[in-house]
Short mmCIF file of C-alpha atoms and ligand atoms in Angstrom, two decimals:
data_model
loop_
_atom_site.label_atom_id
_atom_site.label_comp_id
_atom_site.label_asym_id
_atom_site.label_seq_id
_atom_site.Cartn_x
_atom_site.Cartn_y
_atom_site.Cartn_z
CA MET A 1 -13.65 -9.08 27.66
CA LYS A 2 -16.30 -8.38 30.30
CA LYS A 3 -19.73 -9.86 29.49
CA SER A 4 -21.46 -6.57 30.29
CA LEU A 5 -19.30 -4.78 27.69
CA VAL A 6 -20.08 -7.37 25.02
CA LYS A 7 -23.79 -7.02 25.80
CA GLU A 8 -23.62 -3.25 25.49
CA LEU A 9 -21.88 -3.53 22.13
CA GLU A 10 -24.32 -6.14 20.84
CA LYS A 11 -27.26 -4.00 21.90
CA ARG A 12 -25.90 -0.96 20.08
CA LEU A 13 -24.34 -2.53 16.94
CA GLY A 14 -26.43 -5.70 16.59
CA LYS A 15 -25.14 -9.24 17.24
CA SER A 16 -23.87 -9.76 13.69
CA SER A 17 -21.52 -6.77 14.06
CA VAL A 18 -19.80 -8.07 17.20
CA LEU A 19 -17.56 -11.14 17.00
CA ILE A 20 -16.58 -12.97 20.17
CA ASP A 21 -16.19 -16.63 19.11
CA GLU A 22 -12.56 -17.69 18.95
CA GLY A 23 -12.91 -19.02 15.39
CA ASP A 24 -14.31 -15.69 14.18
CA ARG A 25 -11.72 -13.63 16.05
CA ALA A 26 -8.92 -15.77 14.61
CA LEU A 27 -9.63 -14.29 11.18
CA PHE A 28 -8.54 -10.91 12.56
CA SER A 29 -5.36 -12.12 14.26
CA TYR A 30 -3.21 -11.49 11.19
CA ASP A 31 -3.03 -9.40 8.04
CA ALA A 32 -1.24 -9.75 4.68
CA ALA A 33 2.19 -9.65 6.32
CA TYR A 34 4.10 -12.77 7.34
CA GLY A 35 4.41 -12.08 11.12
CA GLU A 36 3.01 -13.86 14.17
CA LYS A 37 -0.75 -14.10 14.79
CA VAL A 38 -2.32 -12.58 17.93
CA LEU A 39 -6.01 -13.05 18.83
CA PRO A 40 -8.04 -9.91 19.49
CA ASP A 41 -10.46 -10.02 22.43
CA ILE A 42 -13.34 -8.76 20.32
CA VAL A 43 -14.04 -7.62 16.76
CA VAL A 44 -16.64 -4.94 15.94
CA PHE A 45 -18.06 -3.52 12.71
CA PRO A 46 -19.61 -0.07 13.30
CA GLU A 47 -21.86 1.05 10.43
CA ASN A 48 -21.86 4.78 10.98
CA LYS A 49 -20.17 7.66 12.74
CA ASP A 50 -22.37 7.53 15.85
CA ASP A 51 -21.76 3.82 16.42
CA LEU A 52 -18.06 4.40 15.87
CA GLN A 53 -17.99 7.10 18.53
CA PHE A 54 -19.95 4.83 20.88
CA VAL A 55 -17.35 2.05 20.50
CA ILE A 56 -14.44 4.45 21.00
CA ASN A 57 -15.96 5.93 24.17
CA LEU A 58 -16.64 2.48 25.60
CA MET A 59 -13.11 1.23 24.88
CA SER A 60 -11.57 4.44 26.14
CA GLU A 61 -13.46 4.26 29.47
CA ASN A 62 -12.32 0.65 29.91
CA GLU A 63 -8.77 1.30 28.68
CA ILE A 64 -9.03 -1.33 25.94
CA PRO A 65 -6.75 -0.88 22.90
CA ILE A 66 -8.40 -0.29 19.51
CA ILE A 67 -6.81 -1.61 16.35
CA THR A 68 -8.54 -0.03 13.36
CA ARG A 69 -8.72 -2.29 10.35
CA GLY A 70 -9.89 -1.77 6.76
CA ALA A 71 -9.39 -4.79 4.51
CA GLY A 72 -6.31 -6.03 6.39
CA THR A 73 -4.15 -6.05 3.23
CA ASN A 74 -1.24 -4.12 4.75
CA LEU A 75 2.10 -5.81 4.41
CA SER A 76 3.76 -4.67 7.64
CA GLY A 77 1.74 -6.31 10.44
CA GLY A 78 -0.03 -2.98 11.02
CA THR A 79 -3.35 -4.52 12.10
CA VAL A 80 -2.08 -7.36 14.28
CA PRO A 81 -3.54 -6.78 17.78
CA VAL A 82 -0.24 -7.36 19.60
CA SER A 83 -1.64 -6.68 23.04
CA GLY A 84 -5.15 -7.95 22.35
CA GLY A 85 -8.04 -5.50 22.54
CA CYS A 86 -10.71 -4.55 20.06
CA VAL A 87 -10.25 -4.85 16.31
CA LEU A 88 -12.52 -2.20 14.80
CA VAL A 89 -13.30 -3.01 11.17
CA THR A 90 -14.45 -0.14 8.93
CA THR A 91 -15.81 -2.15 6.00
CA LYS A 92 -19.45 -1.46 6.87
CA MET A 93 -18.81 2.30 6.65
CA ASN A 94 -18.64 2.05 2.90
CA ARG A 95 -20.75 4.74 1.28
CA ILE A 96 -19.63 7.16 -1.41
CA LEU A 97 -21.29 10.31 -0.09
CA GLU A 98 -20.61 12.82 -2.86
CA ILE A 99 -18.90 13.16 -6.21
CA ASN A 100 -18.56 16.82 -7.06
CA GLU A 101 -17.93 17.43 -10.77
CA LYS A 102 -17.74 21.21 -10.40
CA ASP A 103 -15.16 21.31 -7.66
CA LEU A 104 -13.45 18.00 -8.49
CA TYR A 105 -13.61 16.12 -5.22
CA ALA A 106 -15.27 13.06 -3.71
CA VAL A 107 -16.43 12.55 -0.15
CA VAL A 108 -16.32 8.93 1.00
CA GLU A 109 -16.62 6.91 4.16
CA ALA A 110 -13.34 5.38 5.28
CA GLY A 111 -14.40 1.82 4.47
CA VAL A 112 -15.08 2.47 0.77
CA VAL A 113 -13.08 0.07 -1.42
CA THR A 114 -10.50 1.88 -3.59
CA LYS A 115 -11.65 0.28 -6.86
CA GLN A 116 -15.29 1.04 -6.08
CA LEU A 117 -14.40 4.74 -5.91
CA ALA A 118 -12.14 4.64 -8.99
CA ASP A 119 -14.91 2.98 -11.07
CA LYS A 120 -17.59 5.35 -9.81
CA VAL A 121 -15.69 8.54 -10.64
CA GLU A 122 -14.94 7.22 -14.15
CA GLU A 123 -18.69 7.31 -14.80
CA TYR A 124 -18.34 11.10 -14.43
CA GLY A 125 -15.32 11.31 -16.79
CA LEU A 126 -13.11 11.83 -13.75
CA PHE A 127 -10.08 10.00 -12.42
CA TYR A 128 -8.87 8.91 -8.97
CA PRO A 129 -5.31 7.83 -9.78
CA PRO A 130 -3.89 6.03 -6.68
CA ASP A 131 -4.14 2.35 -7.65
CA PRO A 132 -2.41 0.00 -5.20
CA GLY A 133 -2.14 -3.59 -6.44
CA SER A 134 -4.70 -4.43 -3.74
CA MET A 135 -7.25 -1.85 -4.95
CA ASN A 136 -9.97 -4.47 -5.51
CA ILE A 137 -10.26 -4.89 -1.74
CA SER A 138 -8.20 -2.21 0.07
CA THR A 139 -10.12 0.63 1.73
CA ILE A 140 -9.62 4.38 1.42
CA GLY A 141 -9.00 4.64 5.20
CA GLY A 142 -6.26 2.01 4.93
CA ASN A 143 -4.82 3.78 1.87
CA VAL A 144 -4.60 7.09 3.76
CA ALA A 145 -3.20 5.51 6.93
CA GLU A 146 -0.48 3.75 4.88
CA ASN A 147 -0.11 6.44 2.21
CA ALA A 148 -0.63 3.77 -0.42
CA GLY A 149 1.02 4.17 -3.79
CA GLY A 150 0.33 2.29 -6.96
CA LEU A 151 1.25 1.74 -10.55
CA ARG A 152 0.56 5.34 -11.52
CA GLY A 153 2.64 6.97 -8.78
CA LEU A 154 5.33 8.24 -11.13
CA LYS A 155 3.13 10.76 -12.90
CA TYR A 156 0.16 11.11 -10.58
CA GLY A 157 1.68 10.75 -7.11
CA VAL A 158 0.35 8.67 -4.22
CA THR A 159 -2.60 8.82 -1.82
CA LYS A 160 -1.22 11.83 0.09
CA ASP A 161 -1.46 13.92 -3.08
CA TYR A 162 -5.25 13.42 -3.15
CA VAL A 163 -6.33 13.83 0.48
CA MET A 164 -8.04 17.22 0.90
CA GLY A 165 -9.84 16.56 4.15
CA VAL A 166 -10.46 14.01 6.89
CA LYS A 167 -12.97 13.53 9.69
CA LEU A 168 -11.93 11.36 12.60
CA PHE A 169 -12.29 10.59 16.28
CA ASP A 170 -9.41 10.66 18.69
CA MET A 171 -9.14 8.02 21.42
CA ALA A 172 -11.10 10.22 23.83
CA GLY A 173 -14.02 10.20 21.37
CA ASN A 174 -13.54 13.84 20.34
CA GLU A 175 -14.52 14.62 16.76
CA VAL A 176 -11.67 16.14 14.75
CA ILE A 177 -12.18 17.79 11.36
CA GLY A 178 -9.14 18.58 9.23
CA GLY A 179 -8.90 20.15 5.76
CA GLY A 180 -11.96 20.61 3.56
CA LYS A 181 -13.32 21.07 0.08
CA THR A 182 -11.24 24.02 -1.08
CA VAL A 183 -8.04 23.76 -3.09
CA LYS A 184 -6.31 26.03 -0.58
CA LEU A 185 -6.79 25.80 3.18
CA VAL A 186 -4.33 26.80 5.89
CA THR A 187 -6.46 27.20 8.99
CA GLY A 188 -4.49 25.39 11.63
CA PHE A 189 -2.28 22.34 11.56
CA ASN A 190 -2.32 20.13 8.48
CA ILE A 191 -4.44 17.40 10.08
CA PRO A 192 -5.03 15.46 6.83
CA GLY A 193 -1.23 15.44 6.45
CA LEU A 194 -0.89 14.12 9.97
CA MET A 195 -3.20 11.21 9.19
CA ILE A 196 -1.11 10.22 6.16
CA SER A 197 1.02 7.18 7.16
CA SER A 198 -0.39 7.40 10.71
CA GLU A 199 -1.12 3.63 10.65
CA GLY A 200 -4.16 3.89 12.90
CA MET A 201 -2.13 5.34 15.79
CA LEU A 202 -3.40 8.93 16.05
CA GLY A 203 -7.11 8.71 15.31
CA ILE A 204 -9.82 6.71 13.57
CA MET A 205 -10.95 8.25 10.30
CA TYR A 206 -14.58 7.87 9.30
CA GLU A 207 -14.74 10.23 6.31
CA VAL A 208 -12.23 11.38 3.70
CA ILE A 209 -12.42 14.14 1.05
CA LEU A 210 -10.38 13.21 -2.01
CA LYS A 211 -9.20 15.28 -4.95
CA LEU A 212 -10.27 14.08 -8.39
CA VAL A 213 -8.66 14.94 -11.73
CA PRO A 214 -9.92 14.85 -15.33
CA LYS A 215 -9.56 11.45 -16.95
CA PRO A 216 -6.65 11.39 -19.44
CA ALA A 217 -7.90 11.49 -23.06
CA THR A 218 -5.83 8.55 -24.21
CA SER A 219 -2.98 6.21 -23.28
CA LYS A 220 -0.54 3.86 -24.95
CA SER A 221 1.19 0.86 -23.35
CA MET A 222 4.25 -1.16 -24.25
CA LEU A 223 6.06 -4.23 -22.97
CA VAL A 224 9.85 -4.12 -23.30
CA GLU A 225 11.97 -7.28 -23.05
CA TYR A 226 15.58 -7.21 -21.85
CA SER A 227 18.28 -9.85 -21.76
CA SER A 228 19.84 -8.04 -18.78
CA VAL A 229 17.90 -6.64 -15.82
CA ILE A 230 20.58 -3.96 -15.45
CA ASP A 231 19.78 -2.66 -18.98
CA ALA A 232 16.14 -2.43 -17.89
CA CYS A 233 17.14 -0.46 -14.77
CA ASN A 234 19.35 1.86 -16.82
CA THR A 235 16.39 2.50 -19.13
CA VAL A 236 14.31 3.59 -16.14
CA SER A 237 16.97 6.06 -14.96
CA GLU A 238 17.37 7.43 -18.50
CA ILE A 239 13.63 7.92 -19.07
CA ILE A 240 13.36 9.89 -15.80
CA ALA A 241 16.47 11.94 -16.63
CA SER A 242 15.00 12.81 -20.05
CA LYS A 243 12.13 14.61 -18.23
CA ILE A 244 9.37 12.37 -19.60
CA LEU A 245 6.84 11.21 -17.03
CA PRO A 246 5.13 7.99 -18.12
CA SER A 247 2.02 7.30 -16.05
CA THR A 248 3.44 3.86 -15.30
CA LEU A 249 6.93 2.40 -15.40
CA GLU A 250 7.00 -1.07 -13.84
CA LEU A 251 9.69 -3.73 -13.73
CA MET A 252 9.53 -7.54 -13.43
CA ASP A 253 12.60 -9.76 -13.19
CA ASN A 254 12.93 -13.18 -14.80
CA PHE A 255 11.79 -15.07 -11.71
CA THR A 256 8.63 -12.98 -11.42
CA ILE A 257 7.89 -13.19 -15.17
CA ASN A 258 7.99 -16.98 -14.95
CA ALA A 259 5.83 -17.08 -11.81
CA VAL A 260 3.16 -14.94 -13.50
CA GLU A 261 3.31 -16.80 -16.81
CA GLU A 262 3.08 -20.19 -15.16
CA SER A 263 -0.09 -19.17 -13.40
CA GLU A 264 -1.75 -16.84 -15.93
CA LYS A 265 -0.60 -18.16 -19.36
CA ILE A 266 -0.73 -14.81 -21.13
CA GLY A 267 2.35 -15.16 -23.32
CA LEU A 268 4.96 -13.25 -21.29
CA PRO A 269 8.54 -13.65 -22.56
CA VAL A 270 9.81 -16.27 -20.09
CA LYS A 271 13.39 -16.14 -21.38
CA ALA A 272 13.78 -12.39 -20.80
CA ASP A 273 16.00 -11.45 -17.85
CA ALA A 274 13.57 -8.60 -17.14
CA LEU A 275 10.76 -6.65 -18.66
CA LEU A 276 9.43 -3.15 -18.31
CA LEU A 277 5.76 -2.30 -18.60
CA ILE A 278 5.36 1.30 -19.64
CA GLU A 279 2.31 3.48 -20.25
CA VAL A 280 2.14 7.10 -21.32
CA ASP A 281 -1.13 9.01 -21.15
CA GLY A 282 -2.61 12.44 -21.81
CA HIS A 283 -3.55 14.43 -24.94
CA PRO A 284 -3.21 12.21 -28.07
CA ALA A 285 -0.49 14.41 -29.64
CA VAL A 286 1.58 14.41 -26.45
CA VAL A 287 1.09 10.67 -25.99
CA GLU A 288 2.36 10.00 -29.53
CA ASP A 289 5.47 12.19 -29.02
CA GLU A 290 6.33 10.77 -25.61
CA PHE A 291 5.73 7.24 -26.79
CA ILE A 292 8.29 7.66 -29.60
CA MET A 293 10.85 9.18 -27.20
CA VAL A 294 10.40 6.40 -24.62
CA LYS A 295 10.65 3.72 -27.30
CA LYS A 296 13.94 5.20 -28.53
CA ILE A 297 15.41 5.16 -24.99
CA CYS A 298 14.32 1.53 -24.51
CA GLU A 299 15.89 0.47 -27.81
CA LYS A 300 19.10 2.37 -27.07
CA ASN A 301 19.35 0.28 -23.87
CA LYS A 302 18.90 -2.97 -25.85
CA GLY A 303 15.20 -3.36 -25.08
CA ASN A 304 12.88 -5.19 -27.49
CA VAL A 305 9.65 -3.14 -27.61
CA LYS A 306 6.20 -4.67 -28.15
CA VAL A 307 3.28 -2.27 -28.35
CA ALA A 308 -0.13 -3.18 -26.91
CA ASP A 309 -2.30 -2.83 -30.04
CA ASN A 310 -5.69 -2.74 -28.36
CA ASN A 311 -7.40 -2.42 -24.98
CA GLU A 312 -7.54 -6.18 -24.53
CA GLU A 313 -3.74 -6.50 -24.87
CA ARG A 314 -3.22 -3.50 -22.63
CA ASP A 315 -5.48 -4.97 -19.93
CA LYS A 316 -3.59 -8.28 -20.13
CA LEU A 317 -0.30 -6.50 -19.43
CA TRP A 318 -1.60 -4.67 -16.39
CA THR A 319 -3.38 -7.74 -15.06
CA ALA A 320 -0.04 -9.57 -15.32
CA ARG A 321 1.67 -6.90 -13.25
CA ARG A 322 -1.11 -6.69 -10.65
CA LYS A 323 -0.99 -10.48 -10.20
CA ALA A 324 2.79 -10.60 -9.63
CA LEU A 325 2.50 -10.81 -5.86
CA SER A 326 -0.23 -13.45 -5.73
CA CYS A 327 1.57 -15.57 -8.38
CA LEU A 328 4.82 -15.47 -6.37
CA ALA A 329 2.89 -16.28 -3.18
CA ARG A 330 1.83 -19.65 -4.66
CA LEU A 331 5.42 -20.89 -4.88
CA LYS A 332 6.46 -21.21 -1.20
CA PRO A 333 4.67 -21.23 2.18
CA THR A 334 6.14 -17.89 3.36
CA LEU A 335 6.35 -14.76 1.23
CA ILE A 336 8.13 -11.65 2.48
CA LEU A 337 7.52 -8.61 0.34
CA GLU A 338 9.82 -5.67 1.03
CA ASP A 339 9.53 -2.18 -0.39
CA ALA A 340 12.84 -0.50 0.31
CA THR A 341 12.94 2.51 -1.99
CA VAL A 342 15.86 4.47 -3.45
CA PRO A 343 16.34 7.66 -5.47
CA ARG A 344 15.56 6.65 -9.03
CA SER A 345 19.09 7.10 -10.33
CA LYS A 346 20.12 4.38 -7.84
CA ILE A 347 17.77 1.71 -9.21
CA PRO A 348 20.56 -0.13 -11.11
CA ASP A 349 22.74 -0.15 -7.94
CA MET A 350 19.86 -1.41 -5.80
CA MET A 351 18.99 -4.15 -8.27
CA LYS A 352 22.62 -5.31 -8.33
CA ALA A 353 22.71 -5.27 -4.51
CA ILE A 354 19.53 -7.39 -4.26
CA LYS A 355 21.00 -9.99 -6.65
CA GLU A 356 24.24 -10.13 -4.65
CA ILE A 357 22.37 -10.47 -1.34
CA ALA A 358 20.21 -13.32 -2.73
CA SER A 359 23.29 -15.20 -3.84
CA LYS A 360 25.28 -14.45 -0.63
CA TYR A 361 22.54 -15.94 1.56
CA ASN A 362 21.49 -18.60 -0.95
CA ILE A 363 17.81 -17.58 -0.90
CA THR A 364 15.19 -16.96 -3.60
CA ILE A 365 14.26 -13.34 -4.28
CA GLY A 366 11.92 -12.37 -7.11
CA THR A 367 11.93 -8.64 -7.77
CA PHE A 368 9.24 -6.52 -9.36
CA GLY A 369 7.83 -3.11 -8.60
CA HIS A 370 7.34 0.53 -9.30
CA ALA A 371 10.77 1.09 -10.83
CA GLY A 372 9.81 4.57 -12.00
CA ASP A 373 9.36 5.58 -8.35
CA GLY A 374 12.61 3.91 -7.23
CA ASN A 375 10.31 1.52 -5.36
CA LEU A 376 11.35 -2.09 -5.96
CA HIS A 377 9.65 -5.05 -4.29
CA PRO A 378 12.30 -7.66 -3.56
CA THR A 379 10.08 -10.62 -2.67
CA ILE A 380 11.64 -13.40 -0.64
CA LEU A 381 10.15 -16.85 -1.03
CA THR A 382 10.85 -19.07 1.93
CA ASP A 383 9.37 -21.38 4.56
CA LYS A 384 9.33 -19.95 8.06
CA ARG A 385 9.51 -23.47 9.51
CA ASP A 386 12.97 -23.96 7.99
CA GLU A 387 14.87 -22.27 10.83
CA ASP A 388 18.25 -22.29 9.12
CA GLU A 389 16.92 -20.69 5.93
CA PHE A 390 14.84 -18.19 7.90
CA ARG A 391 17.90 -16.97 9.79
CA ARG A 392 19.57 -16.28 6.44
CA VAL A 393 16.42 -14.54 5.23
CA GLU A 394 16.46 -12.21 8.25
CA LYS A 395 20.08 -11.30 7.61
CA ALA A 396 19.28 -10.66 3.95
CA ILE A 397 16.43 -8.31 4.95
CA ASP A 398 18.78 -6.38 7.27
CA GLU A 399 21.22 -5.98 4.39
CA ILE A 400 18.57 -4.90 1.90
CA PHE A 401 17.55 -2.11 4.29
CA GLU A 402 21.16 -1.10 4.96
CA LYS A 403 21.82 -0.85 1.22
CA ALA A 404 18.65 1.17 0.60
CA LEU A 405 19.70 3.69 3.27
CA LEU A 406 23.27 3.76 1.96
CA PHE A 407 21.90 4.73 -1.48
CA GLY A 408 19.95 7.61 0.10
CA GLY A 409 16.67 5.69 0.21
CA THR A 410 14.12 4.53 2.79
CA LEU A 411 12.95 1.34 4.53
CA SER A 412 9.47 1.66 3.14
CA GLY A 413 8.14 3.47 0.09
CA GLU A 414 4.53 2.48 0.64
CA HIS A 415 3.93 -0.55 2.88
CA GLY A 416 4.47 1.23 6.18
CA VAL A 417 6.35 0.23 9.31
CA GLY A 418 3.75 -1.57 11.44
CA LEU A 419 5.38 -4.29 13.52
CA LEU A 420 7.73 -5.80 11.02
CA LYS A 421 9.91 -2.77 10.36
CA ALA A 422 9.63 -1.25 13.84
CA LYS A 423 13.11 -2.38 14.87
CA TYR A 424 14.68 -0.56 11.91
CA MET A 425 12.98 2.80 12.54
CA GLU A 426 15.77 4.40 14.55
CA MET A 427 18.33 3.38 11.93
CA GLU A 428 16.53 5.57 9.38
CA VAL A 429 15.04 8.45 11.35
CA GLY A 430 17.20 8.70 14.50
CA LYS A 431 16.31 9.04 18.22
CA GLY A 432 15.15 12.66 18.01
CA THR A 433 12.52 11.89 15.38
CA LEU A 434 11.31 8.81 17.23
CA ASN A 435 10.90 10.88 20.41
CA PHE A 436 9.04 13.58 18.49
CA MET A 437 6.65 10.91 17.18
CA LYS A 438 6.25 9.42 20.66
CA ASN A 439 5.43 12.84 22.14
CA LEU A 440 2.95 13.53 19.37
CA LYS A 441 1.20 10.22 20.01
CA MET A 442 1.16 10.64 23.78
CA GLY A 443 -0.33 14.11 23.28
CA VAL A 444 -3.44 12.71 21.59
CA ASP A 445 -3.49 9.20 23.08
CA SER A 446 -1.84 9.43 26.51
CA LYS A 447 -2.62 5.81 27.46
CA ASN A 448 -1.26 4.46 24.16
CA LEU A 449 -4.50 2.67 23.30
CA LEU A 450 -4.66 3.34 19.57
CA ASN A 451 -2.84 0.56 17.70
CA PRO A 452 -0.15 0.30 20.38
CA HIS A 453 3.44 -0.91 19.81
CA LYS A 454 3.46 -0.19 16.09
CA MET A 455 6.41 1.72 14.60
CA GLY A 456 8.29 0.97 17.83
CA LEU A 457 6.14 3.48 19.79
C1 FAD B 501 -1.70 -8.18 -3.23
C2 FAD B 501 -1.32 -6.87 -2.57
C3 FAD B 501 -0.89 -5.83 -3.35
C4 FAD B 501 -0.54 -4.60 -2.74
N1 FAD B 501 -0.13 -3.58 -3.55
C5 FAD B 501 0.16 -2.39 -3.00
C6 FAD B 501 0.60 -1.29 -3.82
O1 FAD B 501 0.73 -1.41 -5.04
N2 FAD B 501 0.87 -0.11 -3.20
C7 FAD B 501 0.74 0.04 -1.84
O2 FAD B 501 1.00 1.14 -1.35
N3 FAD B 501 0.35 -0.97 -1.05
C8 FAD B 501 0.05 -2.17 -1.59
N4 FAD B 501 -0.36 -3.20 -0.78
C9 FAD B 501 -0.48 -2.98 0.68
C10 FAD B 501 -1.90 -2.60 1.17
O3 FAD B 501 -2.88 -3.04 0.28
C11 FAD B 501 -2.04 -1.10 1.41
O4 FAD B 501 -1.22 -0.73 2.50
C12 FAD B 501 -3.47 -0.62 1.68
O5 FAD B 501 -3.46 0.78 1.76
C13 FAD B 501 -4.06 -1.17 2.97
O6 FAD B 501 -5.45 -0.92 2.97
P1 FAD B 501 -6.42 -1.76 3.91
O7 FAD B 501 -7.79 -1.25 3.77
O8 FAD B 501 -6.24 -3.21 3.67
O9 FAD B 501 -5.84 -1.35 5.34
P2 FAD B 501 -5.48 -2.28 6.60
O10 FAD B 501 -4.44 -3.26 6.20
O11 FAD B 501 -6.72 -2.84 7.19
O12 FAD B 501 -4.87 -1.22 7.57
C14 FAD B 501 -3.67 -0.59 7.27
C15 FAD B 501 -3.34 0.46 8.35
O13 FAD B 501 -4.28 1.50 8.27
C16 FAD B 501 -4.92 1.71 9.52
N5 FAD B 501 -6.30 2.10 9.21
C17 FAD B 501 -7.17 1.45 8.40
N6 FAD B 501 -8.32 2.14 8.32
C18 FAD B 501 -8.19 3.24 9.10
C19 FAD B 501 -9.05 4.32 9.43
N7 FAD B 501 -10.30 4.40 8.98
N8 FAD B 501 -8.57 5.28 10.28
C20 FAD B 501 -7.31 5.21 10.78
N9 FAD B 501 -6.47 4.19 10.49
C21 FAD B 501 -6.89 3.23 9.66
C22 FAD B 501 -4.79 0.39 10.26
O14 FAD B 501 -4.83 0.55 11.66
C23 FAD B 501 -3.42 -0.08 9.76
O15 FAD B 501 -2.40 0.49 10.54
C24 FAD B 501 -0.67 -4.45 -1.34
C25 FAD B 501 -1.12 -5.52 -0.57
C26 FAD B 501 -1.44 -6.71 -1.16
C27 FAD B 501 -1.94 -7.84 -0.28
#
């Protein structure tokens, strides 16, 4: 990076918002995925829209790639600066600008932390449902760019269902405003829709307008133990088919239960082959009815139901689920978390396939996830330095994806493509779609400077 450029950036943003030391830059050479590390040439933290535009213009003039980064919690290598360049971190653009109780929306800067927004709107009796497991640190910009889901996706949908408007800059520094504060809006292309799952490749968002909903009056949670994971999966399919929509319907297999219990000591049933964590919410009368119906379906499928009697027990259950990934991560040096997703009726087939693949390649896979959305997280525990095992792991991943597509599913329900799934893109979407995406990107970023080489583009 030219000294004169660094000086210009330091003058505009302040020295503490520009990182050039190798040790500092190293912290931005990777994200939460398991791939290779690549050092960026510089890391900057703009604090407002004007500074952001200044950085973009400077990089654009000098043809330096920009890799936008929120909290770096993505699981697909989406923020690794593969060809160097400038990592632009949004975490200093972190103000909640408006919470509108009359029109039920919030306006936030892109670097606002998801949990910070969720907690704030609760103070107004409102609800922002998308709750990725990483919500304590993930940013709204990252959630939009990955279309993050969460534990409540089954009933409340995912991030894309809440994005009403976005403000962003393209790589030429032009300001782009899409969507707005009205429930209906069809003036022009659906630009907020275009930014969903865009993985930092089409523009850099600095502001997002998000839909809010009334907070549900009450909720009831249960933990259901199974001596066969397939019974648990059949329960999920039957609940969905019975037209009940729990707010949450999560699955943990025996391996994951033990990993969480060993670390958290909260009394999970370590002998169970699987458990389901289920919550229904809404008006008290509806909650009571749905709860009874769900319980019956669980028992019919040989589930042993335990009801969370108070808020403390309920919180324990959800903490256990949210900690699944970090508890598994403690067990081996390399953790590979996949999120192949299938139509919900295919959950039992997918679960069987994952078990068979683990045994065929003699590797350890713990599975948990948003079973109600058909979104399982087969989590492979390995050590990348063990070349023989890692080769088997790579073959297992290929097969997991092939199976998911065979069952009518997708490579990624919520973690995005980034670098790690780029090579599989064509297998799912075909050449025509890839070319369409390429043309779209070249139309707004002709020099391919915005997060280049992601998604195979
Ligand atoms: C423990 C753990 C649990 C997780 N649980 C879930 C889960 O339940 N559901 C789920 O969906 N995901 C989950 N994830 C994945 C991850 O947290 C999400 O993808 C999240 O949305 C990423 O947010 P971030 O701020 O960390 O974004 P980053 O990782 O920093 O960036 C993600 C992508 O967004 C782009 N981007 C970021 N900000 C902007 C912006 N302002 N404008 C344009 N592009 C931008 C980046 O370039 C990158 O391509 C989990 C991750 C971890 C580590």
